[in-house]
Amino acid sequence: MDGVELYSEDGMDYQAVTTVDIPAGSTVMYIPAELCLHSSTVEQELCAMSPTVQQAADQLTKIGSGNSIPDFYIFLKLLIEYEKEDQSFYFPYLDSFPRLYFNAASMTDFCYECLPPLVFSLSRMERVKLENFQQVLQKVDLVSAFNKQNMPLLRWAFNAVYTRAYADKEGQGSDVTLTPMADMFNHGTDTEVEVYFDEGGNGMAYTTVDVPANSPLRISYGCPTNPSFLFARYGFMDDSSPATFCKMMDIPKTPENVDMGMDFSKMLFYHDTGDISQEVMDVVLYAKVLANIKYSPEVGDVKQQFYDAHMQGDEATKAAIHEAYRFETISAIKKHVDTFMEQLIALEAKSEGKSLEEHPRLPVILHHNQFVKETFSKVKQNLDGAVAEMGGPASGGGDQWGGDEWNGGEWPAEEYNQEYAYME
């Protein structure tokens, strides 16, 4: 479409921008199906070439990576096309891909030592996917023995899939698709376009809002309040993120905790203000504070009462219990924030004096950690003020809710699976 062009300030990072005003609902890009690499089509092509492709996919299922099979087909297709060099139909497209990535799959072992727990966990999951792809690739006879062990090449193909491919929206099937030109849209917290595939497999990008001339055209790569995922998967820090997950990694993912709001996108600390989302307050009160309250016949099971009030929309009862244990809840959050801030300072110190030539991703890691540190500093300032206003340890709610039964000690360690406990 006229009115859209690729623009770069540094000759390396390109993005799609408008040159004219474009109204909402306009198709700004059309990519014929024959140019798109759909995983379902690639699967049929590769499985017809060799039975070893299906064997590799079956092995992925056996090792617990069955949901990555569509991505693996595209990964394998890229390796096969790579070996064709300039005889590949896709050579100009593949030649345009970046060679340098800053995401988890490309990090050195030392880089991992500089990551806070959540982004470490997310990053480790990305690396495990790559390791699984390399493992099952050994079964496939369509790629040379040399390239099966060529880790820079394997990382390049893996990153091309996971940073550029579109996963179909709900109701459109399970395809993963590489779409030339449509994969040039950058991420934005506020977006201007969406990409859609019709029944024939043709790709279309259309505007969702009125877009003035000289504006970027952006899509969403993921939840804007989870910059740690964006960093691990794509290798950039989204400074426009309004908030970040509160980084509480010691709460088990039980159905009840999920009901209370336990989710990456809900348990938030807000970057600009240091505000704490209601879901953080609810989950901490329920899973930490009330879990440590001794049962008494006079009061009953306060934790269950709080849960029932939440599920029934009884805001009055919820507010009363929150007020009774406000100091305990804020103290628990403050303890977490203080501890996490100490961890960030220690991680920052690790990077001092390290060579950026040897670890080129360190600046991005430090940028991510600084964003989190700024957010937590503002939250800490608010919490310190709240504790000061309450004049130190409170007597608890006493009266109806029995707040004075809280023991005020260390929170018990919970068994926690860092790789899966918070994943949706």
PDB file of N, CA and C in Angstrom, residues 133-197:
ATOM      1  N   PHE A 133      15.378 -28.571  20.301  1.00  0.00           N
ATOM      2  CA  PHE A 133      15.406 -28.561  18.839  1.00  0.00           C
ATOM      3  C   PHE A 133      16.697 -29.197  18.328  1.00  0.00           C
ATOM      4  N   GLN A 134      17.812 -28.835  18.945  1.00  0.00           N
ATOM      5  CA  GLN A 134      19.077 -29.409  18.515  1.00  0.00           C
ATOM      6  C   GLN A 134      19.095 -30.921  18.732  1.00  0.00           C
ATOM      7  N   GLN A 135      18.524 -31.364  19.837  1.00  0.00           N
ATOM      8  CA  GLN A 135      18.517 -32.796  20.149  1.00  0.00           C
ATOM      9  C   GLN A 135      17.749 -33.590  19.102  1.00  0.00           C
ATOM     10  N   VAL A 136      16.534 -33.172  18.791  1.00  0.00           N
ATOM     11  CA  VAL A 136      15.720 -33.956  17.856  1.00  0.00           C
ATOM     12  C   VAL A 136      16.171 -33.752  16.407  1.00  0.00           C
ATOM     13  N   LEU A 137      16.865 -32.642  16.137  1.00  0.00           N
ATOM     14  CA  LEU A 137      17.373 -32.398  14.786  1.00  0.00           C
ATOM     15  C   LEU A 137      18.330 -33.503  14.355  1.00  0.00           C
ATOM     16  N   GLN A 138      18.997 -34.149  15.311  1.00  0.00           N
ATOM     17  CA  GLN A 138      19.954 -35.192  14.969  1.00  0.00           C
ATOM     18  C   GLN A 138      19.295 -36.365  14.255  1.00  0.00           C
ATOM     19  N   LYS A 139      17.985 -36.512  14.403  1.00  0.00           N
ATOM     20  CA  LYS A 139      17.262 -37.598  13.744  1.00  0.00           C
ATOM     21  C   LYS A 139      16.990 -37.309  12.276  1.00  0.00           C
ATOM     22  N   VAL A 140      17.047 -36.036  11.883  1.00  0.00           N
ATOM     23  CA  VAL A 140      16.596 -35.618  10.554  1.00  0.00           C
ATOM     24  C   VAL A 140      17.741 -35.757   9.548  1.00  0.00           C
ATOM     25  N   ASP A 141      17.444 -36.397   8.412  1.00  0.00           N
ATOM     26  CA  ASP A 141      18.481 -36.614   7.399  1.00  0.00           C
ATOM     27  C   ASP A 141      18.441 -35.582   6.276  1.00  0.00           C
ATOM     28  N   LEU A 142      17.751 -34.469   6.502  1.00  0.00           N
ATOM     29  CA  LEU A 142      17.650 -33.430   5.481  1.00  0.00           C
ATOM     30  C   LEU A 142      18.633 -32.289   5.705  1.00  0.00           C
ATOM     31  N   VAL A 143      19.379 -32.340   6.808  1.00  0.00           N
ATOM     32  CA  VAL A 143      20.351 -31.313   7.149  1.00  0.00           C
ATOM     33  C   VAL A 143      21.710 -31.979   7.314  1.00  0.00           C
ATOM     34  N   SER A 144      22.762 -31.315   6.854  1.00  0.00           N
ATOM     35  CA  SER A 144      24.101 -31.894   6.915  1.00  0.00           C
ATOM     36  C   SER A 144      24.539 -32.121   8.352  1.00  0.00           C
ATOM     37  N   ALA A 145      25.399 -33.115   8.538  1.00  0.00           N
ATOM     38  CA  ALA A 145      25.919 -33.429   9.876  1.00  0.00           C
ATOM     39  C   ALA A 145      26.639 -32.229  10.475  1.00  0.00           C
ATOM     40  N   PHE A 146      27.355 -31.491   9.647  1.00  0.00           N
ATOM     41  CA  PHE A 146      28.085 -30.326  10.146  1.00  0.00           C
ATOM     42  C   PHE A 146      27.122 -29.283  10.708  1.00  0.00           C
ATOM     43  N   ASN A 147      26.071 -28.968   9.965  1.00  0.00           N
ATOM     44  CA  ASN A 147      25.152 -27.911  10.402  1.00  0.00           C
ATOM     45  C   ASN A 147      24.271 -28.343  11.570  1.00  0.00           C
ATOM     46  N   LYS A 148      24.138 -29.636  11.774  1.00  0.00           N
ATOM     47  CA  LYS A 148      23.410 -30.096  12.955  1.00  0.00           C
ATOM     48  C   LYS A 148      24.137 -29.724  14.243  1.00  0.00           C
ATOM     49  N   GLN A 149      25.447 -29.475  14.138  1.00  0.00           N
ATOM     50  CA  GLN A 149      26.248 -29.099  15.301  1.00  0.00           C
ATOM     51  C   GLN A 149      26.685 -27.639  15.245  1.00  0.00           C
ATOM     52  N   ASN A 150      26.222 -26.917  14.246  1.00  0.00           N
ATOM     53  CA  ASN A 150      26.624 -25.520  14.046  1.00  0.00           C
ATOM     54  C   ASN A 150      25.735 -24.616  14.904  1.00  0.00           C
ATOM     55  N   MET A 151      26.155 -24.383  16.148  1.00  0.00           N
ATOM     56  CA  MET A 151      25.292 -23.672  17.087  1.00  0.00           C
ATOM     57  C   MET A 151      24.987 -22.237  16.667  1.00  0.00           C
ATOM     58  N   PRO A 152      25.930 -21.473  16.113  1.00  0.00           N
ATOM     59  CA  PRO A 152      25.539 -20.140  15.634  1.00  0.00           C
ATOM     60  C   PRO A 152      24.421 -20.195  14.593  1.00  0.00           C
ATOM     61  N   LEU A 153      24.487 -21.168  13.706  1.00  0.00           N
ATOM     62  CA  LEU A 153      23.430 -21.319  12.700  1.00  0.00           C
ATOM     63  C   LEU A 153      22.123 -21.734  13.352  1.00  0.00           C
ATOM     64  N   LEU A 154      22.175 -22.670  14.279  1.00  0.00           N
ATOM     65  CA  LEU A 154      20.956 -23.138  14.936  1.00  0.00           C
ATOM     66  C   LEU A 154      20.308 -22.004  15.739  1.00  0.00           C
ATOM     67  N   ARG A 155      21.126 -21.196  16.414  1.00  0.00           N
ATOM     68  CA  ARG A 155      20.577 -20.048  17.143  1.00  0.00           C
ATOM     69  C   ARG A 155      19.919 -19.061  16.179  1.00  0.00           C
ATOM     70  N   TRP A 156      20.577 -18.828  15.039  1.00  0.00           N
ATOM     71  CA  TRP A 156      20.027 -17.908  14.036  1.00  0.00           C
ATOM     72  C   TRP A 156      18.652 -18.386  13.562  1.00  0.00           C
ATOM     73  N   ALA A 157      18.528 -19.657  13.229  1.00  0.00           N
ATOM     74  CA  ALA A 157      17.246 -20.185  12.762  1.00  0.00           C
ATOM     75  C   ALA A 157      16.204 -20.169  13.880  1.00  0.00           C
ATOM     76  N   PHE A 158      16.619 -20.550  15.076  1.00  0.00           N
ATOM     77  CA  PHE A 158      15.706 -20.550  16.224  1.00  0.00           C
ATOM     78  C   PHE A 158      15.194 -19.145  16.498  1.00  0.00           C
ATOM     79  N   ASN A 159      16.110 -18.170  16.531  1.00  0.00           N
ATOM     80  CA  ASN A 159      15.710 -16.797  16.812  1.00  0.00           C
ATOM     81  C   ASN A 159      14.836 -16.227  15.709  1.00  0.00           C
ATOM     82  N   ALA A 160      15.100 -16.609  14.465  1.00  0.00           N
ATOM     83  CA  ALA A 160      14.259 -16.137  13.365  1.00  0.00           C
ATOM     84  C   ALA A 160      12.825 -16.585  13.567  1.00  0.00           C
ATOM     85  N   VAL A 161      12.638 -17.821  14.003  1.00  0.00           N
ATOM     86  CA  VAL A 161      11.287 -18.340  14.224  1.00  0.00           C
ATOM     87  C   VAL A 161      10.619 -17.634  15.399  1.00  0.00           C
ATOM     88  N   TYR A 162      11.322 -17.597  16.525  1.00  0.00           N
ATOM     89  CA  TYR A 162      10.672 -17.128  17.751  1.00  0.00           C
ATOM     90  C   TYR A 162      10.578 -15.608  17.867  1.00  0.00           C
ATOM     91  N   THR A 163      11.318 -14.876  17.062  1.00  0.00           N
ATOM     92  CA  THR A 163      11.199 -13.414  17.120  1.00  0.00           C
ATOM     93  C   THR A 163      10.428 -12.834  15.938  1.00  0.00           C
ATOM     94  N   ARG A 164      10.144 -13.664  14.903  1.00  0.00           N
ATOM     95  CA  ARG A 164       9.518 -13.110  13.707  1.00  0.00           C
ATOM     96  C   ARG A 164       8.191 -13.776  13.341  1.00  0.00           C
ATOM     97  N   ALA A 165       7.976 -15.010  13.756  1.00  0.00           N
ATOM     98  CA  ALA A 165       6.800 -15.754  13.303  1.00  0.00           C
ATOM     99  C   ALA A 165       5.542 -15.324  14.048  1.00  0.00           C
ATOM    100  N   TYR A 166       4.425 -15.398  13.348  1.00  0.00           N
ATOM    101  CA  TYR A 166       3.116 -15.132  13.932  1.00  0.00           C
ATOM    102  C   TYR A 166       2.452 -16.448  14.301  1.00  0.00           C
ATOM    103  N   ALA A 167       1.890 -16.504  15.489  1.00  0.00           N
ATOM    104  CA  ALA A 167       1.035 -17.623  15.875  1.00  0.00           C
ATOM    105  C   ALA A 167      -0.399 -17.219  15.589  1.00  0.00           C
ATOM    106  N   ASP A 168      -1.166 -18.146  15.023  1.00  0.00           N
ATOM    107  CA  ASP A 168      -2.539 -17.815  14.663  1.00  0.00           C
ATOM    108  C   ASP A 168      -3.349 -17.437  15.881  1.00  0.00           C
ATOM    109  N   LYS A 169      -4.272 -16.516  15.671  1.00  0.00           N
ATOM    110  CA  LYS A 169      -5.168 -16.113  16.742  1.00  0.00           C
ATOM    111  C   LYS A 169      -6.173 -17.223  17.018  1.00  0.00           C
ATOM    112  N   GLU A 170      -6.813 -17.147  18.170  1.00  0.00           N
ATOM    113  CA  GLU A 170      -7.792 -18.149  18.561  1.00  0.00           C
ATOM    114  C   GLU A 170      -8.866 -18.275  17.478  1.00  0.00           C
ATOM    115  N   GLY A 171      -9.147 -19.526  17.108  1.00  0.00           N
ATOM    116  CA  GLY A 171     -10.171 -19.760  16.100  1.00  0.00           C
ATOM    117  C   GLY A 171      -9.627 -19.843  14.690  1.00  0.00           C
ATOM    118  N   GLN A 172      -8.329 -19.554  14.506  1.00  0.00           N
ATOM    119  CA  GLN A 172      -7.736 -19.594  13.170  1.00  0.00           C
ATOM    120  C   GLN A 172      -6.821 -20.801  12.978  1.00  0.00           C
ATOM    121  N   GLY A 173      -6.821 -21.735  13.883  1.00  0.00           N
ATOM    122  CA  GLY A 173      -5.949 -22.886  13.743  1.00  0.00           C
ATOM    123  C   GLY A 173      -4.720 -22.763  14.610  1.00  0.00           C
ATOM    124  N   SER A 174      -3.732 -23.651  14.347  1.00  0.00           N
ATOM    125  CA  SER A 174      -2.535 -23.698  15.187  1.00  0.00           C
ATOM    126  C   SER A 174      -1.266 -23.414  14.398  1.00  0.00           C
ATOM    127  N   ASP A 175      -1.400 -22.776  13.239  1.00  0.00           N
ATOM    128  CA  ASP A 175      -0.231 -22.490  12.417  1.00  0.00           C
ATOM    129  C   ASP A 175       0.705 -21.484  13.079  1.00  0.00           C
ATOM    130  N   VAL A 176       1.976 -21.645  12.784  1.00  0.00           N
ATOM    131  CA  VAL A 176       2.992 -20.627  13.046  1.00  0.00           C
ATOM    132  C   VAL A 176       3.497 -20.208  11.679  1.00  0.00           C
ATOM    133  N   THR A 177       3.593 -18.902  11.442  1.00  0.00           N
ATOM    134  CA  THR A 177       3.848 -18.419  10.086  1.00  0.00           C
ATOM    135  C   THR A 177       4.914 -17.342  10.053  1.00  0.00           C
ATOM    136  N   LEU A 178       5.883 -17.526   9.156  1.00  0.00           N
ATOM    137  CA  LEU A 178       6.809 -16.458   8.807  1.00  0.00           C
ATOM    138  C   LEU A 178       6.228 -15.710   7.619  1.00  0.00           C
ATOM    139  N   THR A 179       6.094 -14.408   7.761  1.00  0.00           N
ATOM    140  CA  THR A 179       5.390 -13.591   6.782  1.00  0.00           C
ATOM    141  C   THR A 179       6.282 -12.448   6.322  1.00  0.00           C
ATOM    142  N   PRO A 180       6.922 -12.567   5.154  1.00  0.00           N
ATOM    143  CA  PRO A 180       7.813 -11.509   4.680  1.00  0.00           C
ATOM    144  C   PRO A 180       7.147 -10.145   4.688  1.00  0.00           C
ATOM    145  N   MET A 181       7.887  -9.150   5.126  1.00  0.00           N
ATOM    146  CA  MET A 181       7.465  -7.754   5.249  1.00  0.00           C
ATOM    147  C   MET A 181       6.554  -7.527   6.449  1.00  0.00           C
ATOM    148  N   ALA A 182       5.590  -8.387   6.670  1.00  0.00           N
ATOM    149  CA  ALA A 182       4.704  -8.204   7.828  1.00  0.00           C
ATOM    150  C   ALA A 182       5.428  -8.492   9.129  1.00  0.00           C
ATOM    151  N   ASP A 183       6.625  -9.057   9.053  1.00  0.00           N
ATOM    152  CA  ASP A 183       7.401  -9.293  10.272  1.00  0.00           C
ATOM    153  C   ASP A 183       8.327  -8.122  10.588  1.00  0.00           C
ATOM    154  N   MET A 184       8.100  -6.986   9.924  1.00  0.00           N
ATOM    155  CA  MET A 184       8.899  -5.786  10.182  1.00  0.00           C
ATOM    156  C   MET A 184       8.219  -4.825  11.155  1.00  0.00           C
ATOM    157  N   PHE A 185       7.028  -5.174  11.622  1.00  0.00           N
ATOM    158  CA  PHE A 185       6.346  -4.317  12.593  1.00  0.00           C
ATOM    159  C   PHE A 185       7.000  -4.474  13.955  1.00  0.00           C
ATOM    160  N   ASN A 186       7.321  -3.375  14.583  1.00  0.00           N
ATOM    161  CA  ASN A 186       7.885  -3.400  15.927  1.00  0.00           C
ATOM    162  C   ASN A 186       6.789  -3.555  16.975  1.00  0.00           C
ATOM    163  N   HIS A 187       7.217  -3.813  18.201  1.00  0.00           N
ATOM    164  CA  HIS A 187       6.282  -3.935  19.320  1.00  0.00           C
ATOM    165  C   HIS A 187       5.908  -2.568  19.872  1.00  0.00           C
ATOM    166  N   GLY A 188       4.701  -2.461  20.358  1.00  0.00           N
ATOM    167  CA  GLY A 188       4.282  -1.255  21.047  1.00  0.00           C
ATOM    168  C   GLY A 188       3.279  -1.561  22.134  1.00  0.00           C
ATOM    169  N   THR A 189       3.369  -0.835  23.247  1.00  0.00           N
ATOM    170  CA  THR A 189       2.317  -0.932  24.262  1.00  0.00           C
ATOM    171  C   THR A 189       0.996  -0.465  23.672  1.00  0.00           C
ATOM    172  N   ASP A 190       1.049   0.640  22.925  1.00  0.00           N
ATOM    173  CA  ASP A 190      -0.091   1.101  22.134  1.00  0.00           C
ATOM    174  C   ASP A 190       0.157   0.667  20.696  1.00  0.00           C
ATOM    175  N   THR A 191      -0.794  -0.037  20.102  1.00  0.00           N
ATOM    176  CA  THR A 191      -0.598  -0.613  18.774  1.00  0.00           C
ATOM    177  C   THR A 191      -1.472   0.076  17.735  1.00  0.00           C
ATOM    178  N   GLU A 192      -1.038  -0.034  16.488  1.00  0.00           N
ATOM    179  CA  GLU A 192      -1.764   0.578  15.373  1.00  0.00           C
ATOM    180  C   GLU A 192      -2.245  -0.440  14.353  1.00  0.00           C
ATOM    181  N   VAL A 193      -1.656  -1.636  14.332  1.00  0.00           N
ATOM    182  CA  VAL A 193      -2.024  -2.627  13.319  1.00  0.00           C
ATOM    183  C   VAL A 193      -2.177  -4.006  13.942  1.00  0.00           C
ATOM    184  N   GLU A 194      -2.880  -4.879  13.223  1.00  0.00           N
ATOM    185  CA  GLU A 194      -2.950  -6.296  13.530  1.00  0.00           C
ATOM    186  C   GLU A 194      -2.736  -7.069  12.237  1.00  0.00           C
ATOM    187  N   VAL A 195      -2.226  -8.291  12.380  1.00  0.00           N
ATOM    188  CA  VAL A 195      -1.996  -9.155  11.230  1.00  0.00           C
ATOM    189  C   VAL A 195      -2.997 -10.303  11.281  1.00  0.00           C
ATOM    190  N   TYR A 196      -3.573 -10.602  10.118  1.00  0.00           N
ATOM    191  CA  TYR A 196      -4.623 -11.615  10.035  1.00  0.00           C
ATOM    192  C   TYR A 196      -4.356 -12.493   8.822  1.00  0.00           C
ATOM    193  N   PHE A 197      -4.697 -13.782   8.923  1.00  0.00           N
ATOM    194  CA  PHE A 197      -4.571 -14.706   7.806  1.00  0.00           C
ATOM    195  C   PHE A 197      -5.957 -15.188   7.400  1.00  0.00           C
TER     196      PHE A 197
END
